[in-house]
Amino acid sequence: MNSFQLYNPTRLVFGKGTVAQLGELVKPYGKRILLVYGGGSIKRTGLYDEVKAQLDGIGAAVFELSGIEPNPRLSTVNKGIEICRRERVDFILAVGGGSVLDASKAIAAGVPYEGDVWDFCVRKAVIREALPLGTILTLAATGSEMNGNAVISNWELKQKRGMGSKLIYPKFSILDPELTFTVPKDQTTNGIVDMMSHVFEQYFSRTTDTPLQERFAESILQTVIENGEIALADGSNYEARANLMLCGTYALNGTLPLGVVTDWATHGIEHEVSAIYDIAHGAGLAIIFPNWMKYVYKERVDRFVQYAVRVWNVDPAGKSDDEIALAGIEATRAYFTRIGAPATLGQLGIGGEELDRMAAEAVLFGPIGSFKKLEKDDVKAILEMSL
Ligand code: NZQ
Ligand code: ZN
């Protein structure tokens, strides 16, 4: 195990009816609030009215930025920055899924910064200051509710890149599982794949002697696998939705990488696909991850054997290590298919035309991944396997 620091300042407010605490949670941070939300799901569910009532209750002045796209765009983030500056906003409230949360974080970082907020995504600048923000999560997937990351798409450049800082952790995140009852099946599936993928990125590591971190990871995977199918069969099953929500948060809130070298190559590759084709992040991961696994498993067969046996209950009797490892990868593929996720880029209408460009962009800052360092040709091979 390597040395590490753990820092997570986000107050998690979890459970039924917790939106009722919003006013009190916002109060210490200010009274001029930018309310950020997506394409309207919060209006349909009634959450918008509840949020407005809470903010009215503390006498806040509320400004709005709606229409945050899935794969949130830089141009929309810039609109939010403008509103904050014009209206002297002192707190940002994000209400929605990962896209709304990420856009809000980028706005928070962009307001006090004199240059282009995209600079944070291309390593031209680091975040030194940010407005405080809070979130109400309506979709269990990204972990953005309890981490310091934001992923933004630059539609003009066809690039999708992340920024990160301890300054953009939400001050609080309200997680009421009932708010996810209305998430449609395809988005529920995308969320399941995304949270499992976050675990994979941190579990398939070359670091040894990390039994606790490995068991944390395996228990999150098993909990997602069990509860994912229940939530898909019955979207209003509170316990299943609650368990999924907690798994999504813990898959990417800094718990799993304690003293572990993490990978993140597959996310890098997926971001290139969604940058060009604007597909859902979870759908891209469902296609690419099993192919990444097949491409790299020989680097450390023992970890893939452990995965197959502990997570998928593959019976090792009479099988070689390679056979056990491959059975675990096949079980992953089969589960994704069973919950309705796509298996090939072709299913999403994506052909091989842009493979070169995507592979080149993925390694723009050098080889990606640590389980196996991937050069451009490796990325291209994985994308070819995914066609
Ligand atoms: O826009 P609205 O109308 O709200 O509809 C959304 C959107 O269409 C809908 N939705 C959300 N909550 C709902 C709901 N529909 C009905 N009922 C509800 N309760 O779901 C659609 C997708 O929302 P989105 O926020 O895009 O999904 P997700 O949470 O999966 O976020 C994906 C984005 O997060 C990034 C991805 O790259 C992608 O851009 N990621 C962010 C990460 C982070 N910050 O740490 C890590 C991830 O790996 C990921 O890269
Ligand atoms: Zn992800």
GROMACS .gro file of C-alpha atoms and ligand atoms in nm:
model
  438
    1MET     CA    1   0.000   0.000   0.000
    2ASN     CA    2   0.132   0.349  -0.084
    3SER     CA    3   0.114   0.654   0.142
    4PHE     CA    4  -0.190   0.877   0.101
    5GLN     CA    5  -0.394   1.169   0.226
    6LEU     CA    6  -0.772   1.160   0.242
    7TYR     CA    7  -0.967   1.484   0.212
    8ASN     CA    8  -1.340   1.510   0.167
    9PRO     CA    9  -1.524   1.813   0.297
   10THR     CA   10  -1.870   1.740   0.149
   11ARG     CA   11  -2.156   1.709   0.397
   12LEU     CA   12  -2.375   1.423   0.281
   13VAL     CA   13  -2.742   1.458   0.371
   14PHE     CA   14  -2.901   1.126   0.282
   15GLY     CA   15  -3.259   0.998   0.301
   16LYS     CA   16  -3.630   1.052   0.242
   17GLY     CA   17  -3.754   1.408   0.265
   18THR     CA   18  -3.409   1.562   0.309
   19VAL     CA   19  -3.483   1.843   0.061
   20ALA     CA   20  -3.672   1.999   0.354
   21GLN     CA   21  -3.330   2.080   0.503
   22LEU     CA   22  -3.219   2.282   0.199
   23GLY     CA   23  -3.290   2.630   0.338
   24GLU     CA   24  -3.089   2.570   0.654
   25LEU     CA   25  -2.802   2.416   0.457
   26VAL     CA   26  -2.780   2.711   0.215
   27LYS     CA   27  -2.813   2.985   0.479
   28PRO     CA   28  -2.447   3.010   0.589
   29TYR     CA   29  -2.328   3.070   0.232
   30GLY     CA   30  -2.531   3.362   0.106
   31LYS     CA   31  -2.858   3.495  -0.027
   32ARG     CA   32  -2.792   3.546  -0.397
   33ILE     CA   33  -2.819   3.206  -0.551
   34LEU     CA   34  -2.775   3.064  -0.898
   35LEU     CA   35  -3.009   2.766  -0.937
   36VAL     CA   36  -2.874   2.534  -1.206
   37TYR     CA   37  -3.080   2.253  -1.361
   38GLY     CA   38  -3.119   2.047  -1.676
   39GLY     CA   39  -3.382   1.996  -1.941
   40GLY     CA   40  -3.684   2.006  -1.716
   41SER     CA   41  -3.707   1.676  -1.527
   42ILE     CA   42  -3.709   1.870  -1.197
   43LYS     CA   43  -4.012   2.067  -1.311
   44ARG     CA   44  -4.201   1.752  -1.408
   45THR     CA   45  -4.131   1.586  -1.073
   46GLY     CA   46  -4.224   1.884  -0.857
   47LEU     CA   47  -3.875   1.914  -0.712
   48TYR     CA   48  -3.833   2.261  -0.864
   49ASP     CA   49  -4.128   2.396  -0.662
   50GLU     CA   50  -3.996   2.241  -0.344
   51VAL     CA   51  -3.652   2.394  -0.400
   52LYS     CA   52  -3.800   2.735  -0.475
   53ALA     CA   53  -4.011   2.722  -0.159
   54GLN     CA   54  -3.705   2.640   0.050
   55LEU     CA   55  -3.506   2.926  -0.100
   56ASP     CA   56  -3.799   3.167  -0.064
   57GLY     CA   57  -3.818   3.057   0.297
   58ILE     CA   58  -3.476   3.205   0.368
   59GLY     CA   59  -3.544   3.518   0.164
   60ALA     CA   60  -3.292   3.434  -0.105
   61ALA     CA   61  -3.275   3.606  -0.444
   62VAL     CA   62  -3.274   3.326  -0.700
   63PHE     CA   63  -3.132   3.345  -1.053
   64GLU     CA   64  -3.168   3.050  -1.288
   65LEU     CA   65  -2.963   2.867  -1.546
   66SER     CA   66  -3.164   2.584  -1.702
   67GLY     CA   67  -3.106   2.358  -2.000
   68ILE     CA   68  -2.777   2.204  -1.892
   69GLU     CA   69  -2.714   1.935  -2.155
   70PRO     CA   70  -2.618   1.576  -2.080
   71ASN     CA   71  -2.243   1.609  -2.155
   72PRO     CA   72  -2.256   1.972  -2.038
   73ARG     CA   73  -2.114   2.229  -2.276
   74LEU     CA   74  -1.858   2.499  -2.223
   75SER     CA   75  -2.088   2.754  -2.390
   76THR     CA   76  -2.356   2.685  -2.126
   77VAL     CA   77  -2.101   2.706  -1.845
   78ASN     CA   78  -1.999   3.047  -1.979
   79LYS     CA   79  -2.363   3.163  -1.964
   80GLY     CA   80  -2.369   3.067  -1.597
   81ILE     CA   81  -2.044   3.254  -1.527
   82GLU     CA   82  -2.194   3.564  -1.687
   83ILE     CA   83  -2.508   3.549  -1.474
   84CYS     CA   84  -2.304   3.503  -1.155
   85ARG     CA   85  -2.087   3.803  -1.232
   86ARG     CA   86  -2.375   4.024  -1.339
   87GLU     CA   87  -2.596   3.936  -1.043
   88ARG     CA   88  -2.318   3.911  -0.784
   89VAL     CA   89  -2.419   3.555  -0.700
   90ASP     CA   90  -2.262   3.416  -0.385
   91PHE     CA   91  -2.377   3.052  -0.392
   92ILE     CA   92  -2.454   2.798  -0.666
   93LEU     CA   93  -2.717   2.529  -0.618
   94ALA     CA   94  -2.705   2.239  -0.866
   95VAL     CA   95  -3.022   2.028  -0.893
   96GLY     CA   96  -2.995   1.729  -1.125
   97GLY     CA   97  -2.762   1.456  -1.247
   98GLY     CA   98  -2.386   1.458  -1.296
   99SER     CA   99  -2.406   1.695  -1.592
  100VAL     CA  100  -2.581   1.965  -1.390
  101LEU     CA  101  -2.340   1.916  -1.100
  102ASP     CA  102  -2.034   1.931  -1.325
  103ALA     CA  103  -2.154   2.243  -1.507
  104SER     CA  104  -2.214   2.408  -1.168
  105LYS     CA  105  -1.864   2.324  -1.049
  106ALA     CA  106  -1.715   2.469  -1.366
  107ILE     CA  107  -1.920   2.785  -1.319
  108ALA     CA  108  -1.805   2.806  -0.956
  109ALA     CA  109  -1.441   2.787  -1.068
  110GLY     CA  110  -1.491   3.018  -1.365
  111VAL     CA  111  -1.649   3.315  -1.189
  112PRO     CA  112  -1.336   3.443  -1.008
  113TYR     CA  113  -1.101   3.345  -1.292
  114GLU     CA  114  -1.006   3.610  -1.547
  115GLY     CA  115  -0.919   3.373  -1.832
  116ASP     CA  116  -1.125   3.110  -2.017
  117VAL     CA  117  -1.262   2.843  -1.783
  118TRP     CA  118  -1.157   2.583  -2.045
  119ASP     CA  119  -0.798   2.654  -1.933
  120PHE     CA  120  -0.868   2.434  -1.628
  121CYS     CA  121  -0.954   2.143  -1.857
  122VAL     CA  122  -0.643   2.164  -2.073
  123ARG     CA  123  -0.395   2.214  -1.790
  124LYS     CA  124  -0.325   2.575  -1.880
  125ALA     CA  125  -0.431   2.696  -1.535
  126VAL     CA  126  -0.519   2.557  -1.192
  127ILE     CA  127  -0.821   2.653  -0.989
  128ARG     CA  128  -0.719   2.894  -0.711
  129GLU     CA  129  -1.060   3.018  -0.604
  130ALA     CA  130  -1.422   2.917  -0.651
  131LEU     CA  131  -1.771   3.014  -0.542
  132PRO     CA  132  -1.922   2.773  -0.290
  133LEU     CA  133  -2.178   2.527  -0.427
  134GLY     CA  134  -2.426   2.269  -0.302
  135THR     CA  135  -2.615   1.996  -0.482
  136ILE     CA  136  -2.939   1.802  -0.485
  137LEU     CA  137  -2.872   1.482  -0.677
  138THR     CA  138  -3.148   1.329  -0.891
  139LEU     CA  139  -2.957   1.050  -1.068
  140ALA     CA  140  -2.720   0.797  -0.912
  141ALA     CA  141  -2.413   0.759  -1.134
  142THR     CA  142  -2.114   0.988  -1.141
  143GLY     CA  143  -2.016   1.049  -0.779
  144SER     CA  144  -1.988   1.420  -0.864
  145GLU     CA  145  -2.196   1.490  -0.551
  146MET     CA  146  -1.899   1.411  -0.327
  147ASN     CA  147  -1.588   1.475  -0.532
  148GLY     CA  148  -1.390   1.765  -0.674
  149ASN     CA  149  -1.418   1.675  -1.043
  150ALA     CA  150  -1.613   1.824  -1.334
  151VAL     CA  151  -1.620   1.703  -1.694
  152ILE     CA  152  -1.702   1.958  -1.963
  153SER     CA  153  -1.750   1.929  -2.341
  154ASN     CA  154  -1.609   2.186  -2.580
  155TRP     CA  155  -1.843   2.135  -2.871
  156GLU     CA  156  -1.651   2.358  -3.111
  157LEU     CA  157  -1.328   2.162  -3.059
  158LYS     CA  158  -1.512   1.829  -3.015
  159GLN     CA  159  -1.321   1.773  -2.692
  160LYS     CA  160  -1.442   1.653  -2.355
  161ARG     CA  161  -1.208   1.708  -2.062
  162GLY     CA  162  -1.209   1.716  -1.685
  163MET     CA  163  -1.101   1.967  -1.423
  164GLY     CA  164  -1.038   1.892  -1.061
  165SER     CA  165  -0.975   2.081  -0.740
  166LYS     CA  166  -1.042   2.058  -0.370
  167LEU     CA  167  -1.210   2.398  -0.410
  168ILE     CA  168  -1.503   2.259  -0.608
  169TYR     CA  169  -1.618   1.987  -0.372
  170PRO     CA  170  -1.982   2.060  -0.293
  171LYS     CA  171  -2.030   2.210   0.055
  172PHE     CA  172  -2.326   1.975   0.092
  173SER     CA  173  -2.511   1.723  -0.120
  174ILE     CA  174  -2.870   1.622  -0.057
  175LEU     CA  175  -2.936   1.263  -0.164
  176ASP     CA  176  -3.298   1.155  -0.141
  177PRO     CA  177  -3.335   0.817  -0.315
  178GLU     CA  178  -3.702   0.896  -0.389
  179LEU     CA  179  -3.581   1.166  -0.628
  180THR     CA  180  -3.438   0.890  -0.846
  181PHE     CA  181  -3.768   0.698  -0.880
  182THR     CA  182  -3.841   0.883  -1.205
  183VAL     CA  183  -3.504   0.812  -1.369
  184PRO     CA  184  -3.589   0.621  -1.689
  185LYS     CA  185  -3.457   0.269  -1.743
  186ASP     CA  186  -3.184   0.365  -1.988
  187GLN     CA  187  -3.042   0.630  -1.756
  188THR     CA  188  -3.064   0.391  -1.461
  189THR     CA  189  -2.862   0.143  -1.666
  190ASN     CA  190  -2.609   0.410  -1.763
  191GLY     CA  191  -2.570   0.501  -1.399
  192ILE     CA  192  -2.514   0.140  -1.295
  193VAL     CA  193  -2.246   0.097  -1.561
  194ASP     CA  194  -2.080   0.426  -1.467
  195MET     CA  195  -2.053   0.348  -1.097
  196MET     CA  196  -1.923  -0.003  -1.168
  197SER     CA  197  -1.670   0.148  -1.408
  198HIS     CA  198  -1.547   0.388  -1.140
  199VAL     CA  199  -1.479   0.090  -0.920
  200PHE     CA  200  -1.298  -0.092  -1.203
  201GLU     CA  201  -1.071   0.207  -1.266
  202GLN     CA  202  -0.951   0.187  -0.906
  203TYR     CA  203  -0.963  -0.189  -0.849
  204PHE     CA  204  -0.765  -0.306  -1.151
  205SER     CA  205  -0.441  -0.170  -1.011
  206ARG     CA  206  -0.084  -0.287  -0.991
  207THR     CA  207  -0.065  -0.188  -0.626
  208THR     CA  208  -0.046  -0.492  -0.397
  209ASP     CA  209  -0.131  -0.554  -0.031
  210THR     CA  210  -0.450  -0.351  -0.028
  211PRO     CA  211  -0.702  -0.609   0.100
  212LEU     CA  212  -0.936  -0.354   0.256
  213GLN     CA  213  -0.952  -0.135  -0.055
  214GLU     CA  214  -1.009  -0.445  -0.270
  215ARG     CA  215  -1.292  -0.565  -0.047
  216PHE     CA  216  -1.445  -0.215  -0.042
  217ALA     CA  217  -1.442  -0.228  -0.422
  218GLU     CA  218  -1.581  -0.581  -0.444
  219SER     CA  219  -1.860  -0.502  -0.198
  220ILE     CA  220  -1.965  -0.195  -0.396
  221LEU     CA  221  -1.971  -0.402  -0.716
  222GLN     CA  222  -2.179  -0.679  -0.557
  223THR     CA  223  -2.421  -0.429  -0.407
  224VAL     CA  224  -2.464  -0.253  -0.742
  225ILE     CA  225  -2.509  -0.581  -0.929
  226GLU     CA  226  -2.782  -0.700  -0.689
  227ASN     CA  227  -2.967  -0.372  -0.651
  228GLY     CA  228  -2.932  -0.262  -1.012
  229GLU     CA  229  -3.158  -0.537  -1.138
  230ILE     CA  230  -3.413  -0.473  -0.862
  231ALA     CA  231  -3.425  -0.099  -0.941
  232LEU     CA  232  -3.465  -0.173  -1.311
  233ALA     CA  233  -3.754  -0.410  -1.247
  234ASP     CA  234  -3.920  -0.172  -1.000
  235GLY     CA  235  -3.807   0.189  -1.029
  236SER     CA  236  -3.987   0.288  -0.709
  237ASN     CA  237  -3.815   0.033  -0.487
  238TYR     CA  238  -3.675   0.262  -0.219
  239GLU     CA  239  -3.416   0.025  -0.076
  240ALA     CA  240  -3.274  -0.063  -0.418
  241ARG     CA  241  -3.260   0.304  -0.523
  242ALA     CA  242  -3.102   0.398  -0.188
  243ASN     CA  243  -2.837   0.129  -0.213
  244LEU     CA  244  -2.754   0.230  -0.570
  245MET     CA  245  -2.728   0.594  -0.470
  246LEU     CA  246  -2.488   0.523  -0.187
  247CYS     CA  247  -2.280   0.298  -0.412
  248GLY     CA  248  -2.257   0.570  -0.677
  249THR     CA  249  -2.127   0.816  -0.420
  250TYR     CA  250  -1.878   0.577  -0.260
  251ALA     CA  251  -1.748   0.454  -0.594
  252LEU     CA  252  -1.592   0.795  -0.654
  253ASN     CA  253  -1.555   0.991  -0.334
  254GLY     CA  254  -1.194   0.908  -0.257
  255THR     CA  255  -1.254   0.592  -0.053
  256LEU     CA  256  -1.132   0.338  -0.306
  257PRO     CA  257  -0.798   0.487  -0.413
  258LEU     CA  258  -0.645   0.501  -0.064
  259GLY     CA  259  -0.280   0.419  -0.126
  260VAL     CA  260  -0.366   0.266  -0.465
  261VAL     CA  261  -0.238   0.365  -0.810
  262THR     CA  262  -0.552   0.402  -1.021
  263ASP     CA  263  -0.600   0.358  -1.396
  264TRP     CA  264  -0.869   0.576  -1.565
  265ALA     CA  265  -0.768   0.481  -1.921
  266THR     CA  266  -1.117   0.359  -2.012
  267HIS     CA  267  -1.272   0.686  -1.898
  268GLY     CA  268  -1.018   0.869  -2.110
  269ILE     CA  269  -1.115   0.663  -2.415
  270GLU     CA  270  -1.489   0.698  -2.351
  271HIS     CA  271  -1.463   1.074  -2.317
  272GLU     CA  272  -1.318   1.087  -2.669
  273VAL     CA  273  -1.614   0.890  -2.804
  274SER     CA  274  -1.874   1.106  -2.630
  275ALA     CA  275  -1.684   1.423  -2.728
  276ILE     CA  276  -1.746   1.344  -3.095
  277TYR     CA  277  -2.071   1.148  -3.091
  278ASP     CA  278  -2.244   1.298  -2.783
  279ILE     CA  279  -2.341   0.953  -2.652
  280ALA     CA  280  -2.430   0.885  -2.287
  281HIS     CA  281  -2.116   0.831  -2.079
  282GLY     CA  282  -2.247   0.505  -1.926
  283ALA     CA  283  -2.337   0.362  -2.267
  284GLY     CA  284  -1.984   0.427  -2.394
  285LEU     CA  285  -1.831   0.266  -2.087
  286ALA     CA  286  -2.049  -0.045  -2.123
  287ILE     CA  287  -1.906  -0.096  -2.469
  288ILE     CA  288  -1.542  -0.016  -2.400
  289PHE     CA  289  -1.476  -0.156  -2.052
  290PRO     CA  290  -1.506  -0.529  -2.127
  291ASN     CA  291  -1.277  -0.478  -2.428
  292TRP     CA  292  -1.021  -0.291  -2.216
  293MET     CA  293  -1.037  -0.584  -1.973
  294LYS     CA  294  -0.969  -0.837  -2.248
  295TYR     CA  295  -0.683  -0.623  -2.379
  296VAL     CA  296  -0.502  -0.582  -2.047
  297TYR     CA  297  -0.589  -0.878  -1.822
  298LYS     CA  298  -0.262  -1.061  -1.880
  299GLU     CA  299  -0.075  -0.775  -1.707
  300ARG     CA  300  -0.205  -0.909  -1.378
  301VAL     CA  301  -0.410  -1.222  -1.419
  302ASP     CA  302  -0.429  -1.273  -1.041
  303ARG     CA  303  -0.641  -0.958  -0.995
  304PHE     CA  304  -0.879  -1.067  -1.271
  305VAL     CA  305  -0.903  -1.415  -1.117
  306GLN     CA  306  -0.990  -1.256  -0.782
  307TYR     CA  307  -1.250  -1.039  -0.954
  308ALA     CA  308  -1.411  -1.336  -1.130
  309VAL     CA  309  -1.425  -1.551  -0.818
  310ARG     CA  310  -1.524  -1.291  -0.560
  311VAL     CA  311  -1.757  -1.070  -0.761
  312TRP     CA  312  -1.912  -1.314  -1.010
  313ASN     CA  313  -1.874  -1.637  -0.812
  314VAL     CA  314  -1.694  -1.806  -1.101
  315ASP     CA  315  -1.612  -2.162  -0.994
  316PRO     CA  316  -1.234  -2.196  -1.036
  317ALA     CA  317  -1.236  -2.578  -1.022
  318GLY     CA  318  -1.066  -2.737  -1.323
  319LYS     CA  319  -0.999  -2.400  -1.495
  320SER     CA  320  -0.672  -2.229  -1.578
  321ASP     CA  321  -0.614  -1.877  -1.445
  322ASP     CA  322  -0.673  -1.740  -1.794
  323GLU     CA  323  -1.006  -1.922  -1.820
  324ILE     CA  324  -1.120  -1.792  -1.482
  325ALA     CA  325  -1.017  -1.435  -1.569
  326LEU     CA  326  -1.197  -1.451  -1.904
  327ALA     CA  327  -1.508  -1.596  -1.740
  328GLY     CA  328  -1.517  -1.288  -1.510
  329ILE     CA  329  -1.488  -1.057  -1.809
  330GLU     CA  330  -1.765  -1.247  -1.990
  331ALA     CA  331  -1.985  -1.222  -1.680
  332THR     CA  332  -1.934  -0.844  -1.685
  333ARG     CA  333  -2.032  -0.825  -2.051
  334ALA     CA  334  -2.336  -1.049  -1.991
  335TYR     CA  335  -2.453  -0.836  -1.697
  336PHE     CA  336  -2.427  -0.515  -1.898
  337THR     CA  337  -2.627  -0.678  -2.176
  338ARG     CA  338  -2.885  -0.813  -1.929
  339ILE     CA  339  -2.949  -0.463  -1.792
  340GLY     CA  340  -2.993  -0.324  -2.142
  341ALA     CA  341  -2.658  -0.155  -2.208
  342PRO     CA  342  -2.510  -0.157  -2.560
  343ALA     CA  343  -2.220  -0.391  -2.646
  344THR     CA  344  -2.083  -0.233  -2.963
  345LEU     CA  345  -2.030   0.115  -3.102
  346GLY     CA  346  -2.214  -0.007  -3.412
  347GLN     CA  347  -2.532  -0.037  -3.204
  348LEU     CA  348  -2.508   0.340  -3.150
  349GLY     CA  349  -2.449   0.401  -3.520
  350ILE     CA  350  -2.077   0.470  -3.474
  351GLY     CA  351  -1.836   0.339  -3.738
  352GLY     CA  352  -1.459   0.340  -3.766
  353GLU     CA  353  -1.418   0.681  -3.937
  354GLU     CA  354  -1.286   0.872  -3.637
  355LEU     CA  355  -1.083   0.599  -3.466
  356ASP     CA  356  -0.750   0.765  -3.543
  357ARG     CA  357  -0.860   1.101  -3.415
  358MET     CA  358  -1.011   0.958  -3.096
  359ALA     CA  359  -0.699   0.752  -3.026
  360ALA     CA  360  -0.472   1.053  -3.084
  361GLU     CA  361  -0.682   1.279  -2.859
  362ALA     CA  362  -0.692   1.019  -2.582
  363VAL     CA  363  -0.312   1.026  -2.552
  364LEU     CA  364  -0.273   1.400  -2.610
  365PHE     CA  365  -0.088   1.445  -2.280
  366GLY     CA  366   0.101   1.113  -2.307
  367PRO     CA  367   0.019   0.745  -2.255
  368ILE     CA  368  -0.292   0.677  -2.045
  369GLY     CA  369  -0.360   0.422  -1.772
  370SER     CA  370  -0.134   0.254  -1.521
  371PHE     CA  371  -0.251  -0.110  -1.512
  372LYS     CA  372  -0.112  -0.117  -1.864
  373LYS     CA  373   0.018   0.207  -2.012
  374LEU     CA  374  -0.169   0.263  -2.335
  375GLU     CA  375  -0.016   0.435  -2.636
  376LYS     CA  376  -0.216   0.555  -2.934
  377ASP     CA  377  -0.204   0.214  -3.106
  378ASP     CA  378  -0.333   0.040  -2.793
  379VAL     CA  379  -0.625   0.282  -2.768
  380LYS     CA  380  -0.701   0.229  -3.135
  381ALA     CA  381  -0.694  -0.148  -3.088
  382ILE     CA  382  -0.942  -0.127  -2.798
  383LEU     CA  383  -1.170   0.100  -3.003
  384GLU     CA  384  -1.148  -0.145  -3.295
  385MET     CA  385  -1.249  -0.429  -3.064
  386SER     CA  386  -1.545  -0.210  -2.961
  387LEU     CA  387  -1.680  -0.148  -3.311
  388NZQ     O1  388  -3.179   1.735  -1.795
  388NZQ     P1  389  -3.289   1.671  -1.721
  388NZQ     O2  390  -3.424   1.709  -1.770
  388NZQ     O3  391  -3.276   1.688  -1.572
  388NZQ     O4  392  -3.281   1.512  -1.754
  388NZQ     C1  393  -3.169   1.433  -1.722
  388NZQ     C2  394  -3.082   1.398  -1.843
  388NZQ     O5  395  -3.158   1.398  -1.960
  388NZQ     C3  396  -3.219   1.298  -1.679
  388NZQ     N1  397  -3.253   1.292  -1.536
  388NZQ     C4  398  -3.173   1.323  -1.431
  388NZQ     N2  399  -3.238   1.300  -1.316
  388NZQ     C5  400  -3.363   1.256  -1.349
  388NZQ     C6  401  -3.372   1.252  -1.489
  388NZQ     N3  402  -3.484   1.213  -1.553
  388NZQ     C7  403  -3.590   1.178  -1.476
  388NZQ     N4  404  -3.587   1.178  -1.340
  388NZQ     C8  405  -3.476   1.216  -1.274
  388NZQ     N5  406  -3.474   1.213  -1.140
  388NZQ     O6  407  -3.112   1.210  -1.705
  388NZQ     C9  408  -3.041   1.255  -1.819
  388NZQ    C10  409  -2.892   1.237  -1.799
  388NZQ     O7  410  -2.844   1.321  -1.698
  388NZQ     P2  411  -2.689   1.345  -1.677
  388NZQ     O8  412  -2.673   1.440  -1.565
  388NZQ     O9  413  -2.623   1.376  -1.806
  388NZQ    O10  414  -2.637   1.197  -1.633
  388NZQ     P3  415  -2.519   1.153  -1.542
  388NZQ    O11  416  -2.549   1.175  -1.400
  388NZQ    O12  417  -2.488   1.015  -1.586
  388NZQ    O13  418  -2.398   1.252  -1.579
  388NZQ    C11  419  -2.316   1.229  -1.691
  388NZQ    C12  420  -2.207   1.332  -1.702
  388NZQ    O14  421  -2.116   1.325  -1.590
  388NZQ    C13  422  -1.981   1.309  -1.638
  388NZQ    C14  423  -2.002   1.235  -1.768
  388NZQ    O15  424  -1.888   1.241  -1.851
  388NZQ    C15  425  -2.122   1.307  -1.825
  388NZQ    O16  426  -2.084   1.429  -1.886
  388NZQ     N6  427  -1.900   1.243  -1.536
  388NZQ    C16  428  -1.868   1.315  -1.426
  388NZQ    C17  429  -1.786   1.265  -1.327
  388NZQ    C18  430  -1.749   1.342  -1.206
  388NZQ     N7  431  -1.784   1.469  -1.200
  388NZQ    O17  432  -1.684   1.293  -1.115
  388NZQ    C19  433  -1.725   1.131  -1.337
  388NZQ    C20  434  -1.788   1.046  -1.441
  388NZQ    O18  435  -1.696   0.947  -1.478
  388NZQ    C21  436  -1.837   1.117  -1.563
  388NZQ    O19  437  -1.732   1.137  -1.656
  389ZN      ZN  438  -1.768   0.774  -1.519
   0.00000   0.00000   0.00000
